[in-house]
Amino acid sequence: MHLVLISGLSGSGKSIALKVLEDANYYCVDNLPSQLLQPLVEQLGQQGYDKVAVVIDIRGGDSVARLPRQLDALRANDLELQFLFLDAQDETLIKRYSETRRRHPLASDQLTLTEAIAEERVRLAGLAALGHHMDTSGLKASVLREWVRQFIAAGVGADPCQGLTLLFESFGFKNGVPLDADLVFDVRCLPNPHYDANLRPLTGRDAAVIDFLEAESEVLRMRSDVAGFIRAWLPAYVQDSRNYLTVGIGCTGGQHRSVYLAEWLGREFRGCARVLIRHRELGPLTAGCREAP
């Protein structure tokens, strides 16, 4: 059985993620109390279901606190387990609730929307590091759907002996640091192709931009230093039983320097771990999370 668990902040896109899995022929269950997870998996397994997706979040009340123990029990079974934790910045969540006019699960006469979001963060704080932490702030639904599809596809049939998944994510500081980044490297100090009119409309995946950056000694030194740091500390993250490690590479706009370095690092570390690459600021056709070439 391939089991996908989804959790995260209310308003972060869990319904969109679950719909992606439903369209991919997963047996989907929304708002399941965590104590029913193990019986559900056993029952569906007996019925022959091999693709199951379950959302467990704050709507289940105090049961969400038991989810870490449930994960440990499930990982001892003979199944493929992926855990996706969706998050978003407070401003984004408030805007989404304002647009949809829906009520937050924790909102009440005693708690404002802002206070309810803060309380939910406290209650879910222990879950974010247990799976793949995905920041959906500012994402269009189409991009989020593509990120979820690519993330799930990368996990199906993956070698469990390969250890953690290493995700390199480019981003622009002008749009904020990704909430899902475990490590962040600031490359705004590097020469910027933006100031070349011929390179400005291109991205860090285009040959002309690559040639420009690789002709600069600072770029070569930066990529070597970043790769050296990750290579030196990667065994420690593996030893810490981490399943996912997200490395954010940020420049000003998230179009040239960070994209180039995320692509280069993805190629550099293939074979050391299961490597994924994501470009937050690029369009839907290129921003999707994918395996390194």
mmCIF file of C-alpha atoms in Angstrom:
data_model
loop_
_atom_site.group_PDB
_atom_site.id
_atom_site.type_symbol
_atom_site.label_atom_id
_atom_site.label_comp_id
_atom_site.label_asym_id
_atom_site.label_seq_id
_atom_site.Cartn_x
_atom_site.Cartn_y
_atom_site.Cartn_z
ATOM 1 C CA MET A 1 0.000 0.000 0.000
ATOM 2 C CA HIS A 2 1.108 3.559 -0.751
ATOM 3 C CA LEU A 3 -0.235 5.758 2.062
ATOM 4 C CA VAL A 4 -0.126 9.565 1.847
ATOM 5 C CA LEU A 5 -0.858 11.503 5.035
ATOM 6 C CA ILE A 6 -1.650 15.202 4.751
ATOM 7 C CA SER A 7 -1.709 17.697 7.590
ATOM 8 C CA GLY A 8 -0.998 21.375 8.083
ATOM 9 C CA LEU A 9 -2.520 24.764 8.760
ATOM 10 C CA SER A 10 -6.167 25.402 7.962
ATOM 11 C CA GLY A 11 -6.327 27.333 4.703
ATOM 12 C CA SER A 12 -2.934 26.099 3.485
ATOM 13 C CA GLY A 13 -4.319 24.010 0.619
ATOM 14 C CA LYS A 14 -5.013 20.559 2.090
ATOM 15 C CA SER A 15 -8.273 20.238 0.146
ATOM 16 C CA ILE A 16 -6.444 20.965 -3.110
ATOM 17 C CA ALA A 17 -3.789 18.365 -2.288
ATOM 18 C CA LEU A 18 -6.400 15.748 -1.424
ATOM 19 C CA LYS A 19 -8.256 16.445 -4.686
ATOM 20 C CA VAL A 20 -5.017 15.809 -6.630
ATOM 21 C CA LEU A 21 -4.756 12.398 -4.990
ATOM 22 C CA GLU A 22 -8.426 11.637 -5.541
ATOM 23 C CA ASP A 23 -7.931 12.355 -9.250
ATOM 24 C CA ALA A 24 -4.970 9.935 -9.151
ATOM 25 C CA ASN A 25 -7.311 7.144 -7.955
ATOM 26 C CA TYR A 26 -6.330 7.232 -4.283
ATOM 27 C CA TYR A 27 -8.947 6.207 -1.715
ATOM 28 C CA CYS A 28 -9.283 9.540 0.111
ATOM 29 C CA VAL A 29 -10.485 10.306 3.635
ATOM 30 C CA ASP A 30 -10.739 13.858 4.981
ATOM 31 C CA ASN A 31 -10.737 14.921 8.649
ATOM 32 C CA LEU A 32 -9.967 11.529 10.179
ATOM 33 C CA PRO A 33 -9.253 11.336 13.954
ATOM 34 C CA SER A 34 -5.734 9.969 14.267
ATOM 35 C CA GLN A 35 -6.755 7.059 16.506
ATOM 36 C CA LEU A 36 -8.753 5.653 13.579
ATOM 37 C CA LEU A 37 -5.812 5.746 11.177
ATOM 38 C CA GLN A 38 -4.360 2.323 11.975
ATOM 39 C CA PRO A 39 -7.748 0.518 11.847
ATOM 40 C CA LEU A 40 -8.547 2.299 8.581
ATOM 41 C CA VAL A 41 -5.283 1.227 6.958
ATOM 42 C CA GLU A 42 -5.765 -2.376 8.114
ATOM 43 C CA GLN A 43 -9.356 -2.482 6.859
ATOM 44 C CA LEU A 44 -8.546 -0.965 3.473
ATOM 45 C CA GLY A 45 -5.551 -3.278 3.103
ATOM 46 C CA GLN A 46 -7.795 -6.288 3.664
ATOM 47 C CA GLN A 47 -10.139 -4.955 0.997
ATOM 48 C CA GLY A 48 -7.288 -4.704 -1.508
ATOM 49 C CA TYR A 49 -6.782 -0.939 -1.669
ATOM 50 C CA ASP A 50 -3.169 -0.097 -2.547
ATOM 51 C CA LYS A 51 -3.402 3.737 -2.771
ATOM 52 C CA VAL A 52 -4.786 5.631 0.226
ATOM 53 C CA ALA A 53 -4.675 9.326 1.180
ATOM 54 C CA VAL A 54 -5.794 10.698 4.565
ATOM 55 C CA VAL A 55 -6.056 14.229 5.949
ATOM 56 C CA ILE A 56 -5.556 14.603 9.706
ATOM 57 C CA ASP A 57 -5.544 18.116 11.125
ATOM 58 C CA ILE A 58 -6.780 20.393 13.875
ATOM 59 C CA ARG A 59 -10.422 19.592 13.089
ATOM 60 C CA GLY A 60 -9.819 16.255 14.818
ATOM 61 C CA GLY A 61 -9.249 18.067 18.108
ATOM 62 C CA ASP A 62 -6.726 16.662 20.559
ATOM 63 C CA SER A 63 -6.329 13.492 18.475
ATOM 64 C CA VAL A 64 -3.876 15.296 16.191
ATOM 65 C CA ALA A 65 -1.337 15.213 19.045
ATOM 66 C CA ARG A 66 -1.285 11.404 18.759
ATOM 67 C CA LEU A 67 -0.254 11.466 15.097
ATOM 68 C CA PRO A 68 3.526 11.116 15.748
ATOM 69 C CA ARG A 69 2.928 7.806 17.545
ATOM 70 C CA GLN A 70 0.631 6.702 14.725
ATOM 71 C CA LEU A 71 3.372 7.449 12.196
ATOM 72 C CA ASP A 72 5.873 5.334 14.119
ATOM 73 C CA ALA A 73 3.439 2.425 14.173
ATOM 74 C CA LEU A 74 2.662 2.714 10.471
ATOM 75 C CA ARG A 75 6.337 2.856 9.480
ATOM 76 C CA ALA A 76 6.769 -0.536 11.159
ATOM 77 C CA ASN A 77 4.267 -2.008 8.690
ATOM 78 C CA ASP A 78 4.908 -3.143 5.132
ATOM 79 C CA LEU A 79 3.779 -0.013 3.286
ATOM 80 C CA GLU A 80 5.118 3.095 1.557
ATOM 81 C CA LEU A 81 4.384 6.151 3.689
ATOM 82 C CA GLN A 82 4.650 9.800 2.672
ATOM 83 C CA PHE A 83 3.713 12.622 5.029
ATOM 84 C CA LEU A 84 2.985 16.063 3.582
ATOM 85 C CA PHE A 85 2.685 19.072 5.899
ATOM 86 C CA LEU A 86 1.255 22.218 4.269
ATOM 87 C CA ASP A 87 1.957 25.654 5.688
ATOM 88 C CA ALA A 88 1.538 29.309 4.732
ATOM 89 C CA GLN A 89 2.363 32.724 6.123
ATOM 90 C CA ASP A 90 -0.213 34.336 8.417
ATOM 91 C CA GLU A 91 -0.925 37.122 5.924
ATOM 92 C CA THR A 92 -1.714 34.554 3.240
ATOM 93 C CA LEU A 93 -4.020 32.552 5.515
ATOM 94 C CA ILE A 94 -5.894 35.660 6.629
ATOM 95 C CA LYS A 95 -6.338 36.746 3.006
ATOM 96 C CA ARG A 96 -7.646 33.321 1.992
ATOM 97 C CA TYR A 97 -10.174 33.256 4.828
ATOM 98 C CA SER A 98 -11.260 36.773 3.925
ATOM 99 C CA GLU A 99 -11.785 35.813 0.284
ATOM 100 C CA THR A 100 -13.666 32.572 0.994
ATOM 101 C CA ARG A 101 -15.529 33.930 4.064
ATOM 102 C CA ARG A 102 -15.103 30.574 5.747
ATOM 103 C CA ARG A 103 -14.704 30.138 9.506
ATOM 104 C CA HIS A 104 -11.421 28.927 10.992
ATOM 105 C CA PRO A 105 -11.889 25.666 12.981
ATOM 106 C CA LEU A 106 -10.563 27.295 16.156
ATOM 107 C CA ALA A 107 -12.273 30.673 15.754
ATOM 108 C CA SER A 108 -14.781 31.583 18.466
ATOM 109 C CA ASP A 109 -16.156 34.498 20.437
ATOM 110 C CA GLN A 110 -12.960 34.347 22.483
ATOM 111 C CA LEU A 111 -10.466 33.986 19.583
ATOM 112 C CA THR A 112 -10.030 36.252 16.582
ATOM 113 C CA LEU A 113 -8.878 34.787 13.263
ATOM 114 C CA THR A 114 -5.305 35.918 13.904
ATOM 115 C CA GLU A 115 -5.342 34.365 17.384
ATOM 116 C CA ALA A 116 -6.883 31.140 16.028
ATOM 117 C CA ILE A 117 -4.094 30.806 13.442
ATOM 118 C CA ALA A 118 -1.476 31.404 16.151
ATOM 119 C CA GLU A 119 -3.078 28.761 18.402
ATOM 120 C CA GLU A 120 -3.189 26.276 15.531
ATOM 121 C CA ARG A 121 0.530 26.819 14.854
ATOM 122 C CA VAL A 122 1.296 26.006 18.482
ATOM 123 C CA ARG A 123 -0.758 22.804 18.411
ATOM 124 C CA LEU A 124 0.753 21.596 15.116
ATOM 125 C CA ALA A 125 4.336 22.675 15.801
ATOM 126 C CA GLY A 126 5.494 19.128 16.492
ATOM 127 C CA LEU A 127 4.226 17.793 13.150
ATOM 128 C CA ALA A 128 5.954 20.094 10.675
ATOM 129 C CA ALA A 129 9.339 18.362 10.943
ATOM 130 C CA LEU A 130 7.934 14.837 10.646
ATOM 131 C CA GLY A 131 7.344 14.954 6.900
ATOM 132 C CA HIS A 132 7.804 17.122 3.846
ATOM 133 C CA HIS A 133 7.098 20.730 4.865
ATOM 134 C CA MET A 134 5.606 22.665 1.932
ATOM 135 C CA ASP A 135 5.043 26.445 2.019
ATOM 136 C CA THR A 136 2.038 27.379 -0.136
ATOM 137 C CA SER A 137 2.217 31.149 0.457
ATOM 138 C CA GLY A 138 1.479 33.046 -2.743
ATOM 139 C CA LEU A 139 1.052 29.891 -4.815
ATOM 140 C CA LYS A 140 -1.667 29.622 -7.422
ATOM 141 C CA ALA A 141 -3.788 26.491 -7.130
ATOM 142 C CA SER A 142 -2.379 25.193 -10.414
ATOM 143 C CA VAL A 143 1.202 25.396 -9.122
ATOM 144 C CA LEU A 144 0.290 23.749 -5.814
ATOM 145 C CA ARG A 145 -1.420 20.915 -7.666
ATOM 146 C CA GLU A 146 1.711 20.392 -9.768
ATOM 147 C CA TRP A 147 3.985 20.443 -6.692
ATOM 148 C CA VAL A 148 1.815 17.808 -4.998
ATOM 149 C CA ARG A 149 1.706 15.609 -8.125
ATOM 150 C CA GLN A 150 5.481 15.744 -8.534
ATOM 151 C CA PHE A 151 6.144 15.140 -4.838
ATOM 152 C CA ILE A 152 3.905 12.079 -4.738
ATOM 153 C CA ALA A 153 5.267 10.713 -8.015
ATOM 154 C CA ALA A 154 8.829 11.020 -6.717
ATOM 155 C CA GLY A 155 7.964 8.929 -3.666
ATOM 156 C CA VAL A 156 6.179 6.057 -5.387
ATOM 157 C CA GLY A 157 8.483 3.069 -5.624
ATOM 158 C CA ALA A 158 11.401 4.965 -4.040
ATOM 159 C CA ASP A 159 14.140 2.866 -2.491
ATOM 160 C CA PRO A 160 13.586 3.012 1.312
ATOM 161 C CA CYS A 161 17.299 2.380 1.814
ATOM 162 C CA GLN A 162 18.156 5.598 0.034
ATOM 163 C CA GLY A 163 17.480 7.612 3.195
ATOM 164 C CA LEU A 164 16.285 11.181 3.104
ATOM 165 C CA THR A 165 14.964 13.224 0.193
ATOM 166 C CA LEU A 166 17.045 16.331 -0.534
ATOM 167 C CA LEU A 167 15.052 19.214 -2.025
ATOM 168 C CA PHE A 168 16.769 22.273 -3.515
ATOM 169 C CA GLU A 169 14.338 25.204 -3.718
ATOM 170 C CA SER A 170 15.171 28.491 -5.435
ATOM 171 C CA PHE A 171 13.299 31.606 -4.311
ATOM 172 C CA GLY A 172 13.355 35.408 -4.363
ATOM 173 C CA PHE A 173 13.912 37.287 -1.117
ATOM 174 C CA LYS A 174 11.546 39.996 -2.352
ATOM 175 C CA ASN A 175 8.711 37.483 -1.788
ATOM 176 C CA GLY A 176 9.968 36.233 1.565
ATOM 177 C CA VAL A 177 11.923 33.227 2.794
ATOM 178 C CA PRO A 178 10.083 29.880 2.300
ATOM 179 C CA LEU A 179 8.630 28.502 5.519
ATOM 180 C CA ASP A 180 9.586 24.995 4.435
ATOM 181 C CA ALA A 181 13.327 25.660 4.142
ATOM 182 C CA ASP A 182 15.548 23.834 6.659
ATOM 183 C CA LEU A 183 18.723 25.522 5.394
ATOM 184 C CA VAL A 184 18.847 28.893 3.602
ATOM 185 C CA PHE A 185 21.728 30.263 1.525
ATOM 186 C CA ASP A 186 21.697 33.907 0.431
ATOM 187 C CA VAL A 187 23.353 34.364 -2.995
ATOM 188 C CA ARG A 188 22.375 38.004 -3.582
ATOM 189 C CA CYS A 189 26.035 38.952 -3.302
ATOM 190 C CA LEU A 190 26.822 37.255 -6.633
ATOM 191 C CA PRO A 191 26.955 39.073 -10.011
ATOM 192 C CA ASN A 192 23.409 39.576 -11.245
ATOM 193 C CA PRO A 193 22.401 38.704 -14.851
ATOM 194 C CA HIS A 194 19.356 40.945 -14.390
ATOM 195 C CA TYR A 195 21.466 43.971 -15.296
ATOM 196 C CA ASP A 196 22.252 42.551 -18.728
ATOM 197 C CA ALA A 197 19.315 43.418 -21.004
ATOM 198 C CA ASN A 198 19.860 40.274 -23.073
ATOM 199 C CA LEU A 199 19.825 37.997 -20.015
ATOM 200 C CA ARG A 200 17.044 39.690 -18.064
ATOM 201 C CA PRO A 201 14.114 37.754 -19.615
ATOM 202 C CA LEU A 202 15.929 34.417 -19.264
ATOM 203 C CA THR A 203 16.286 32.149 -16.221
ATOM 204 C CA GLY A 204 19.114 30.309 -14.505
ATOM 205 C CA ARG A 205 18.273 27.249 -16.592
ATOM 206 C CA ASP A 206 19.160 28.969 -19.892
ATOM 207 C CA ALA A 207 22.596 28.410 -21.432
ATOM 208 C CA ALA A 208 23.394 32.125 -21.792
ATOM 209 C CA VAL A 209 22.774 32.761 -18.080
ATOM 210 C CA ILE A 210 24.747 29.667 -17.120
ATOM 211 C CA ASP A 211 27.699 30.835 -19.220
ATOM 212 C CA PHE A 212 27.529 34.300 -17.655
ATOM 213 C CA LEU A 213 27.504 32.954 -14.091
ATOM 214 C CA GLU A 214 30.129 30.268 -14.602
ATOM 215 C CA ALA A 215 32.516 32.902 -15.967
ATOM 216 C CA GLU A 216 32.482 34.589 -12.532
ATOM 217 C CA SER A 217 34.929 33.262 -9.937
ATOM 218 C CA GLU A 218 32.629 34.321 -7.068
ATOM 219 C CA VAL A 219 29.901 32.056 -8.396
ATOM 220 C CA LEU A 220 32.226 29.066 -8.614
ATOM 221 C CA ARG A 221 33.476 29.731 -5.112
ATOM 222 C CA MET A 222 29.946 30.130 -3.704
ATOM 223 C CA ARG A 223 28.631 26.915 -5.250
ATOM 224 C CA SER A 224 31.677 25.015 -4.000
ATOM 225 C CA ASP A 225 31.257 26.373 -0.459
ATOM 226 C CA VAL A 226 27.526 25.601 -0.342
ATOM 227 C CA ALA A 227 28.047 22.095 -1.708
ATOM 228 C CA GLY A 228 30.858 21.515 0.792
ATOM 229 C CA PHE A 229 28.676 22.557 3.722
ATOM 230 C CA ILE A 230 25.800 20.306 2.659
ATOM 231 C CA ARG A 231 28.123 17.383 1.933
ATOM 232 C CA ALA A 232 29.783 17.730 5.352
ATOM 233 C CA TRP A 233 26.502 17.824 7.300
ATOM 234 C CA LEU A 234 24.278 15.547 5.212
ATOM 235 C CA PRO A 235 25.341 12.407 7.151
ATOM 236 C CA ALA A 236 24.266 14.090 10.397
ATOM 237 C CA TYR A 237 20.773 14.740 9.006
ATOM 238 C CA VAL A 238 20.546 11.141 7.814
ATOM 239 C CA GLN A 239 21.663 9.904 11.244
ATOM 240 C CA ASP A 240 18.960 12.096 12.802
ATOM 241 C CA SER A 241 16.382 9.988 10.898
ATOM 242 C CA ARG A 242 15.290 12.904 8.751
ATOM 243 C CA ASN A 243 13.092 11.943 5.811
ATOM 244 C CA TYR A 244 13.300 15.300 4.034
ATOM 245 C CA LEU A 245 15.777 18.160 3.971
ATOM 246 C CA THR A 246 14.850 21.361 2.102
ATOM 247 C CA VAL A 247 17.697 23.669 1.085
ATOM 248 C CA GLY A 248 16.574 27.162 0.077
ATOM 249 C CA ILE A 249 18.744 29.131 -2.351
ATOM 250 C CA GLY A 250 17.683 32.772 -2.484
ATOM 251 C CA CYS A 251 18.544 35.726 -4.711
ATOM 252 C CA THR A 252 16.638 38.962 -5.196
ATOM 253 C CA GLY A 253 13.996 37.844 -7.674
ATOM 254 C CA GLY A 254 14.416 34.064 -7.731
ATOM 255 C CA GLN A 255 14.961 33.956 -11.500
ATOM 256 C CA HIS A 256 18.676 33.749 -12.309
ATOM 257 C CA ARG A 257 21.314 33.095 -9.631
ATOM 258 C CA SER A 258 19.238 30.987 -7.232
ATOM 259 C CA VAL A 259 17.742 28.945 -10.079
ATOM 260 C CA TYR A 260 21.188 28.239 -11.524
ATOM 261 C CA LEU A 261 22.591 27.134 -8.161
ATOM 262 C CA ALA A 262 19.576 24.955 -7.302
ATOM 263 C CA GLU A 263 19.941 23.180 -10.647
ATOM 264 C CA TRP A 264 23.710 22.755 -10.228
ATOM 265 C CA LEU A 265 23.375 21.452 -6.663
ATOM 266 C CA GLY A 266 20.665 19.031 -7.748
ATOM 267 C CA ARG A 267 23.008 17.488 -10.290
ATOM 268 C CA GLU A 268 25.908 17.545 -7.837
ATOM 269 C CA PHE A 269 24.071 15.531 -5.181
ATOM 270 C CA ARG A 270 22.252 12.997 -7.312
ATOM 271 C CA GLY A 271 23.375 9.567 -6.171
ATOM 272 C CA CYS A 272 23.960 10.810 -2.596
ATOM 273 C CA ALA A 273 20.226 10.995 -1.879
ATOM 274 C CA ARG A 274 16.920 11.184 -3.698
ATOM 275 C CA VAL A 275 17.135 14.738 -5.036
ATOM 276 C CA LEU A 276 14.273 17.043 -6.006
ATOM 277 C CA ILE A 277 14.434 20.555 -7.482
ATOM 278 C CA ARG A 278 11.816 23.284 -7.126
ATOM 279 C CA HIS A 279 11.732 26.887 -8.399
ATOM 280 C CA ARG A 280 9.216 28.911 -6.405
ATOM 281 C CA GLU A 281 9.219 32.085 -8.465
ATOM 282 C CA LEU A 282 9.113 30.623 -11.968
ATOM 283 C CA GLY A 283 5.885 30.027 -13.873
ATOM 284 C CA PRO A 284 3.654 26.944 -13.490
ATOM 285 C CA LEU A 285 5.390 25.116 -16.347
ATOM 286 C CA THR A 286 8.814 25.305 -14.698
ATOM 287 C CA ALA A 287 8.117 25.795 -10.991
ATOM 288 C CA GLY A 288 7.098 22.212 -10.352
ATOM 289 C CA CYS A 289 9.074 20.003 -8.033
ATOM 290 C CA ARG A 290 10.931 17.371 -10.063
ATOM 291 C CA GLU A 291 13.730 14.865 -9.686
ATOM 292 C CA ALA A 292 17.234 16.042 -10.535
ATOM 293 C CA PRO A 293 18.372 15.084 -14.050
#
